[in-house]
Amino acid sequence: MSVDISSSPDAAIEGKALLFRTLHTESVLVLPNAWDAASASVIAAAGATAIATTSGGVSWSLGRGDGQGLGRREMVEAARRIVDSVDLPVTVDVERGYGPAPADVAATVRAVIEAGAVGVNLEDSTAVGGPLFDVAEQSARLRAARDAAEAAGLPKLFVNARTDVFLFAIGPADARLGEVLARTEAYAKAGADGIFVPGLLDLDMLNSLCARSPLPVNAMAVAGGPSVTELTQAGVRRISLGTALAQAAYTAVREAAAELLGTGNLTALDGSLDFSELNGLFRH
């Protein structure tokens, strides 16, 4: 689907929001997650159709730990730099919404829309490791996100509801799929557009979830886990990487620094992006 996103600022963001929604239905949306303007530009140049942020990567790049180590203002400023660096739709990981109340979530959604984002991820965990907001609480928070988007003039904002049932091993193992399905039903009624289930990579369970879910399913791929093809065959409609690319980038820094400080060699830098190529990605 071709969407004109060039006529005006308002039309541009509306066009990106429509395009982002379309990407969930016309094909499987693969989102390598960015953490700053440079990583977003590199990912866009590699052929991405949209950009997703990773809260962990953004936090690390600003000297904080993940898990709302950043405040709303810092996160929004980082998101704005990413939005301004690419012409693609950008969806922002807003963690737990930077506050427990629906009003906190609404304030966060208004801020990221003002920064130019066309999607958000909102978690249902109250803290890293859990527990989770109960279904009614999280449904109210998701409804606040939807209402805030409509009030801000972007009703097509894509609200991806993340549930951490599998990521944090909440409840008995044999009851987790049922819990995710129950939450998915409730979150859909509250206005969510997608369901993100990090930690679930069992293909049989994913197949069952995708077949029964009222929302398109987002899985988080990991090294050594199912491939994009396998996840797609299970019915997944959106695939993201979380902090994986940021981890790989910082691993490359550590390896190159250790080699330089140890043997004095620089073989770890073989194959690096050319300076001119990287510098040429920036428009300012």
C-alpha positions as a LaTeX table, in Angstrom:
\begin{tabular}{lrrr}
\hline
Residue & $x$ (\AA) & $y$ (\AA) & $z$ (\AA) \\
\hline
Met1 & 0.00 & 0.00 & 0.00 \\
Ser2 & 1.33 & 3.42 & $-0.96$ \\
Val3 & 0.79 & 6.19 & 1.59 \\
Asp4 & 1.56 & 9.86 & 0.92 \\
Ile5 & 3.42 & 11.22 & 3.95 \\
Ser6 & 4.86 & 14.37 & 2.43 \\
Ser7 & 2.15 & 17.04 & 2.34 \\
Ser8 & 2.20 & 18.53 & 5.85 \\
Pro9 & 3.44 & 17.68 & 9.36 \\
Asp10 & $-0.01$ & 16.47 & 10.46 \\
Ala11 & $-0.60$ & 14.61 & 7.23 \\
Ala12 & 2.88 & 13.11 & 7.45 \\
Ile13 & 2.37 & 11.60 & 10.89 \\
Glu14 & $-1.11$ & 10.38 & 9.96 \\
Gly15 & 0.35 & 8.80 & 6.86 \\
Lys16 & 3.07 & 7.10 & 8.85 \\
Ala17 & 0.49 & 5.83 & 11.35 \\
Leu18 & $-1.59$ & 4.35 & 8.54 \\
Leu19 & 1.50 & 2.83 & 6.92 \\
Phe20 & 2.58 & 1.30 & 10.22 \\
Arg21 & $-0.82$ & $-0.33$ & 10.66 \\
Thr22 & $-0.72$ & $-1.63$ & 7.11 \\
Leu23 & 2.67 & $-3.25$ & 7.72 \\
His24 & 1.02 & $-5.52$ & 10.32 \\
Thr25 & $-1.50$ & $-6.84$ & 7.82 \\
Glu26 & 0.20 & $-6.98$ & 4.41 \\
Ser27 & 3.24 & $-8.93$ & 5.59 \\
Val28 & 5.13 & $-9.96$ & 8.71 \\
Leu29 & 6.66 & $-6.85$ & 10.26 \\
Val30 & 10.27 & $-7.37$ & 11.32 \\
Leu31 & 11.60 & $-4.66$ & 13.66 \\
Pro32 & 15.32 & $-4.55$ & 14.53 \\
Asn33 & 15.19 & $-2.26$ & 17.60 \\
Ala34 & 17.11 & 1.03 & 17.70 \\
Trp35 & 18.37 & 2.95 & 20.70 \\
Asp36 & 19.60 & 6.25 & 19.26 \\
Ala37 & 19.58 & 8.28 & 16.05 \\
Ala38 & 22.65 & 6.53 & 14.63 \\
Ser39 & 21.36 & 3.00 & 15.19 \\
Ala40 & 17.98 & 4.00 & 13.73 \\
Ser41 & 19.68 & 5.43 & 10.65 \\
Val42 & 21.78 & 2.30 & 10.17 \\
Ile43 & 18.71 & 0.06 & 10.56 \\
Ala44 & 16.77 & 2.17 & 8.08 \\
Ala45 & 19.64 & 1.99 & 5.58 \\
Ala46 & 19.65 & $-1.80$ & 5.96 \\
Gly47 & 16.12 & $-1.88$ & 4.55 \\
Ala48 & 13.78 & $-1.68$ & 7.53 \\
Thr49 & 10.21 & $-0.57$ & 6.84 \\
Ala50 & 9.71 & 0.86 & 10.35 \\
Ile51 & 11.74 & 1.54 & 13.49 \\
Ala52 & 11.03 & 0.35 & 17.02 \\
Thr53 & 12.94 & 1.60 & 20.03 \\
Thr54 & 14.26 & $-0.53$ & 22.86 \\
Ser55 & 13.95 & 0.94 & 26.34 \\
Gly56 & 17.00 & $-1.00$ & 27.50 \\
Gly57 & 19.20 & 0.28 & 24.70 \\
Val58 & 17.97 & 3.85 & 25.11 \\
Ser59 & 18.58 & 3.69 & 28.86 \\
Trp60 & 22.08 & 2.25 & 28.51 \\
Ser61 & 23.04 & 4.88 & 25.95 \\
Leu62 & 22.08 & 7.56 & 28.47 \\
Gly63 & 23.86 & 5.98 & 31.42 \\
Arg64 & 20.89 & 4.35 & 33.12 \\
Gly65 & 19.67 & 0.82 & 33.68 \\
Asp66 & 16.55 & $-0.56$ & 32.02 \\
Gly67 & 13.26 & $-0.76$ & 33.87 \\
Gln68 & 12.25 & 2.92 & 33.92 \\
Gly69 & 15.72 & 4.06 & 34.89 \\
Leu70 & 14.88 & 6.97 & 32.61 \\
Gly71 & 12.04 & 9.39 & 33.22 \\
Arg72 & 9.38 & 10.31 & 30.71 \\
Arg73 & 11.14 & 13.48 & 29.57 \\
Glu74 & 14.45 & 11.75 & 28.86 \\
Met75 & 12.71 & 8.95 & 26.99 \\
Val76 & 10.70 & 11.37 & 24.86 \\
Glu77 & 13.79 & 13.41 & 23.99 \\
Ala78 & 15.53 & 10.23 & 22.84 \\
Ala79 & 12.46 & 9.22 & 20.83 \\
Arg80 & 12.32 & 12.62 & 19.17 \\
Arg81 & 15.95 & 12.32 & 18.02 \\
Ile82 & 15.18 & 8.92 & 16.52 \\
Val83 & 12.03 & 10.18 & 14.78 \\
Asp84 & 13.94 & 13.13 & 13.36 \\
Ser85 & 16.72 & 10.89 & 12.02 \\
Val86 & 14.59 & 8.69 & 9.75 \\
Asp87 & 11.66 & 8.98 & 7.36 \\
Leu88 & 10.10 & 5.73 & 8.58 \\
Pro89 & 7.27 & 5.17 & 11.07 \\
Val90 & 8.64 & 4.95 & 14.62 \\
Thr91 & 7.06 & 3.05 & 17.52 \\
Val92 & 8.34 & 3.78 & 21.02 \\
Asp93 & 8.86 & 1.42 & 23.95 \\
Val94 & 7.25 & 3.40 & 26.78 \\
Glu95 & 7.93 & 0.64 & 29.33 \\
Arg96 & 5.27 & 0.81 & 32.06 \\
Gly97 & 4.06 & 4.25 & 31.00 \\
Tyr98 & 6.25 & 6.17 & 33.48 \\
Gly99 & 3.73 & 5.93 & 36.26 \\
Pro100 & 1.12 & 3.42 & 37.44 \\
Ala101 & $-2.07$ & 5.42 & 36.87 \\
Pro102 & $-4.03$ & 5.75 & 33.63 \\
Ala103 & $-3.30$ & 9.49 & 33.77 \\
Asp104 & 0.43 & 8.73 & 33.71 \\
Val105 & 0.02 & 6.57 & 30.63 \\
Ala106 & $-2.07$ & 9.26 & 28.93 \\
Ala107 & 0.61 & 11.88 & 29.59 \\
Thr108 & 3.25 & 9.59 & 28.11 \\
Val109 & 1.21 & 8.88 & 24.99 \\
Arg110 & 0.57 & 12.57 & 24.41 \\
Ala111 & 4.30 & 13.26 & 24.73 \\
Val112 & 5.43 & 10.58 & 22.28 \\
Ile113 & 2.80 & 11.63 & 19.74 \\
Glu114 & 4.06 & 15.18 & 20.01 \\
Ala115 & 7.55 & 13.79 & 19.35 \\
Gly116 & 6.30 & 12.20 & 16.13 \\
Ala117 & 5.85 & 8.54 & 17.09 \\
Val118 & 3.01 & 6.50 & 15.60 \\
Gly119 & 3.08 & 3.53 & 17.97 \\
Val120 & 3.80 & 2.53 & 21.56 \\
Asn121 & 4.56 & $-0.60$ & 23.54 \\
Leu122 & 3.00 & $-0.64$ & 27.02 \\
Glu123 & 3.96 & $-3.34$ & 29.55 \\
Asp124 & 1.67 & $-4.93$ & 32.12 \\
Ser125 & 4.42 & $-5.62$ & 34.68 \\
Thr126 & 4.59 & $-3.33$ & 37.70 \\
Ala127 & 8.35 & $-3.90$ & 38.05 \\
Val128 & 11.12 & $-5.91$ & 36.46 \\
Gly129 & 10.34 & $-9.52$ & 37.37 \\
Gly130 & 6.72 & $-8.76$ & 38.21 \\
Pro131 & 4.14 & $-8.78$ & 39.60 \\
Leu132 & 1.77 & $-7.73$ & 36.85 \\
Phe133 & $-1.00$ & $-5.18$ & 36.96 \\
Asp134 & $-4.24$ & $-7.07$ & 37.27 \\
Val135 & $-6.33$ & $-7.30$ & 34.12 \\
Ala136 & $-8.72$ & $-4.50$ & 35.06 \\
Glu137 & $-5.88$ & $-2.13$ & 35.98 \\
Gln138 & $-3.96$ & $-2.75$ & 32.78 \\
Ser139 & $-7.12$ & $-2.52$ & 30.71 \\
Ala140 & $-7.77$ & 0.93 & 32.19 \\
Arg141 & $-4.21$ & 1.96 & 31.38 \\
Leu142 & $-4.60$ & 0.76 & 27.78 \\
Arg143 & $-7.91$ & 2.56 & 27.45 \\
Ala144 & $-6.19$ & 5.73 & 28.68 \\
Ala145 & $-3.56$ & 5.30 & 25.96 \\
Arg146 & $-6.22$ & 4.90 & 23.28 \\
Asp147 & $-8.26$ & 7.86 & 24.53 \\
Ala148 & $-5.15$ & 10.05 & 24.74 \\
Ala149 & $-4.22$ & 9.21 & 21.15 \\
Glu150 & $-7.69$ & 10.10 & 19.93 \\
Ala151 & $-7.69$ & 13.34 & 21.90 \\
Ala152 & $-4.26$ & 14.19 & 20.46 \\
Gly153 & $-5.57$ & 13.80 & 16.93 \\
Leu154 & $-3.85$ & 10.48 & 16.16 \\
Pro155 & $-6.55$ & 7.82 & 16.56 \\
Lys156 & $-4.52$ & 5.41 & 14.42 \\
Leu157 & $-1.68$ & 5.26 & 16.96 \\
Phe158 & $-0.74$ & 1.57 & 17.19 \\
Val159 & $-0.98$ & 0.45 & 20.81 \\
Asn160 & 1.01 & $-2.76$ & 21.29 \\
Ala161 & 0.09 & $-4.33$ & 24.63 \\
Arg162 & 3.01 & $-6.22$ & 26.12 \\
Thr163 & 2.28 & $-8.95$ & 28.61 \\
Asp164 & 5.14 & $-10.34$ & 30.68 \\
Val165 & 3.48 & $-13.60$ & 31.75 \\
Phe166 & 6.10 & $-15.73$ & 29.96 \\
Leu167 & 9.04 & $-13.32$ & 30.27 \\
Phe168 & 8.84 & $-13.33$ & 34.07 \\
Ala169 & 7.36 & $-16.84$ & 34.41 \\
Ile170 & 4.23 & $-15.60$ & 36.15 \\
Gly171 & 2.04 & $-18.36$ & 37.57 \\
Pro172 & 2.14 & $-22.12$ & 36.93 \\
Ala173 & 3.72 & $-23.06$ & 33.61 \\
Asp174 & 0.64 & $-24.92$ & 32.40 \\
Ala175 & $-1.61$ & $-21.92$ & 33.05 \\
Arg176 & 0.46 & $-19.23$ & 31.31 \\
Leu177 & $-0.99$ & $-19.59$ & 27.82 \\
Gly178 & $-4.51$ & $-19.34$ & 29.21 \\
Glu179 & $-3.53$ & $-16.25$ & 31.19 \\
Val180 & $-2.08$ & $-14.61$ & 28.08 \\
Leu181 & $-5.24$ & $-15.37$ & 26.11 \\
Ala182 & $-7.44$ & $-13.93$ & 28.86 \\
Arg183 & $-5.33$ & $-10.80$ & 28.99 \\
Thr184 & $-5.32$ & $-10.52$ & 25.21 \\
Glu185 & $-9.12$ & $-10.62$ & 25.08 \\
Ala186 & $-9.36$ & $-7.92$ & 27.74 \\
Tyr187 & $-6.64$ & $-5.76$ & 26.21 \\
Ala188 & $-8.32$ & $-5.92$ & 22.80 \\
Lys189 & $-11.58$ & $-4.70$ & 24.34 \\
Ala190 & $-9.62$ & $-1.86$ & 26.00 \\
Gly191 & $-8.36$ & $-0.64$ & 22.63 \\
Ala192 & $-5.04$ & $-2.43$ & 22.09 \\
Asp193 & $-4.02$ & $-3.14$ & 18.50 \\
Gly194 & $-1.48$ & $-5.91$ & 19.09 \\
Ile195 & $-0.23$ & $-8.28$ & 21.78 \\
Phe196 & 3.48 & $-8.66$ & 22.53 \\
Val197 & 4.52 & $-11.79$ & 24.41 \\
Pro198 & 8.29 & $-11.71$ & 25.03 \\
Gly199 & 9.65 & $-14.92$ & 26.45 \\
Leu200 & 7.29 & $-17.15$ & 24.46 \\
Leu201 & 9.18 & $-18.94$ & 21.69 \\
Asp202 & 7.66 & $-22.40$ & 21.88 \\
Leu203 & 6.31 & $-22.77$ & 18.34 \\
Asp204 & 3.39 & $-25.01$ & 19.30 \\
Met205 & 2.24 & $-22.55$ & 21.96 \\
Leu206 & 2.74 & $-19.63$ & 19.60 \\
Asn207 & 0.69 & $-21.42$ & 16.96 \\
Ser208 & $-2.12$ & $-21.91$ & 19.46 \\
Leu209 & $-1.94$ & $-18.32$ & 20.66 \\
Cys210 & $-1.92$ & $-16.89$ & 17.14 \\
Ala211 & $-4.87$ & $-19.06$ & 16.12 \\
Arg212 & $-6.96$ & $-17.91$ & 19.09 \\
Ser213 & $-5.80$ & $-14.35$ & 19.63 \\
Pro214 & $-8.09$ & $-11.46$ & 18.59 \\
Leu215 & $-4.95$ & $-9.35$ & 18.10 \\
Pro216 & $-1.87$ & $-9.80$ & 15.88 \\
Val217 & 0.90 & $-11.44$ & 17.90 \\
Asn218 & 4.36 & $-9.92$ & 18.37 \\
Ala219 & 7.18 & $-12.29$ & 19.36 \\
Met220 & 10.67 & $-11.35$ & 20.49 \\
Ala221 & 13.28 & $-13.30$ & 18.54 \\
Val222 & 16.48 & $-14.33$ & 20.31 \\
Ala223 & 19.81 & $-15.77$ & 19.22 \\
Gly224 & 19.49 & $-19.54$ & 18.97 \\
Gly225 & 15.69 & $-19.36$ & 18.92 \\
Pro226 & 13.20 & $-19.84$ & 16.10 \\
Ser227 & 13.93 & $-18.04$ & 12.84 \\
Val228 & 11.77 & $-15.36$ & 11.25 \\
Thr229 & 10.45 & $-18.03$ & 8.88 \\
Glu230 & 9.53 & $-20.37$ & 11.74 \\
Leu231 & 7.84 & $-17.61$ & 13.73 \\
Thr232 & 5.93 & $-16.54$ & 10.65 \\
Gln233 & 4.74 & $-20.08$ & 10.01 \\
Ala234 & 3.45 & $-20.18$ & 13.60 \\
Gly235 & 1.25 & $-17.18$ & 12.80 \\
Val236 & 3.29 & $-14.36$ & 14.33 \\
Arg237 & 2.65 & $-11.02$ & 12.60 \\
Arg238 & 5.37 & $-8.89$ & 14.19 \\
Ile239 & 8.91 & $-9.83$ & 15.21 \\
Ser240 & 11.24 & $-7.64$ & 17.24 \\
Leu241 & 14.61 & $-8.08$ & 18.95 \\
Gly242 & 14.41 & $-6.09$ & 22.18 \\
Thr243 & 17.88 & $-5.16$ & 23.40 \\
Ala244 & 19.69 & $-7.72$ & 21.22 \\
Leu245 & 21.20 & $-5.31$ & 18.67 \\
Ala246 & 22.34 & $-2.91$ & 21.40 \\
Gln247 & 23.95 & $-5.83$ & 23.22 \\
Ala248 & 25.72 & $-6.87$ & 20.01 \\
Ala249 & 26.99 & $-3.33$ & 19.44 \\
Tyr250 & 28.38 & $-3.00$ & 22.95 \\
Thr251 & 29.89 & $-6.46$ & 22.67 \\
Ala252 & 31.74 & $-5.30$ & 19.55 \\
Val253 & 33.06 & $-2.30$ & 21.50 \\
Arg254 & 34.27 & $-4.52$ & 24.33 \\
Glu255 & 35.99 & $-6.96$ & 21.98 \\
Ala256 & 37.76 & $-4.23$ & 20.01 \\
Ala257 & 38.83 & $-2.39$ & 23.17 \\
Ala258 & 40.08 & $-5.59$ & 24.82 \\
Glu259 & 42.12 & $-6.50$ & 21.72 \\
Leu260 & 43.61 & $-3.02$ & 21.44 \\
Leu261 & 44.50 & $-2.86$ & 25.14 \\
Gly262 & 45.71 & $-6.46$ & 25.18 \\
Thr263 & 47.60 & $-7.43$ & 22.03 \\
Gly264 & 47.59 & $-3.99$ & 20.45 \\
Asn265 & 45.90 & $-5.34$ & 17.33 \\
Leu266 & 42.74 & $-4.10$ & 15.63 \\
Thr267 & 41.40 & $-7.17$ & 13.84 \\
Ala268 & 38.09 & $-6.82$ & 15.71 \\
Leu269 & 37.45 & $-3.72$ & 13.61 \\
Asp270 & 37.64 & $-5.62$ & 10.33 \\
Gly271 & 34.44 & $-5.19$ & 8.39 \\
Ser272 & 33.36 & $-2.03$ & 10.22 \\
Leu273 & 31.12 & 0.47 & 8.51 \\
Asp274 & 33.10 & 2.95 & 6.44 \\
Phe275 & 33.28 & 6.43 & 8.01 \\
Ser276 & 31.90 & 8.16 & 4.92 \\
Glu277 & 29.08 & 5.66 & 4.58 \\
Leu278 & 28.05 & 6.12 & 8.20 \\
Asn279 & 28.48 & 9.87 & 8.17 \\
Gly280 & 26.42 & 10.07 & 4.99 \\
Leu281 & 23.36 & 8.66 & 6.74 \\
Phe282 & 22.79 & 11.91 & 8.59 \\
Arg283 & 20.88 & 14.73 & 6.99 \\
His284 & 21.99 & 17.52 & 9.36 \\
\hline
\end{tabular}
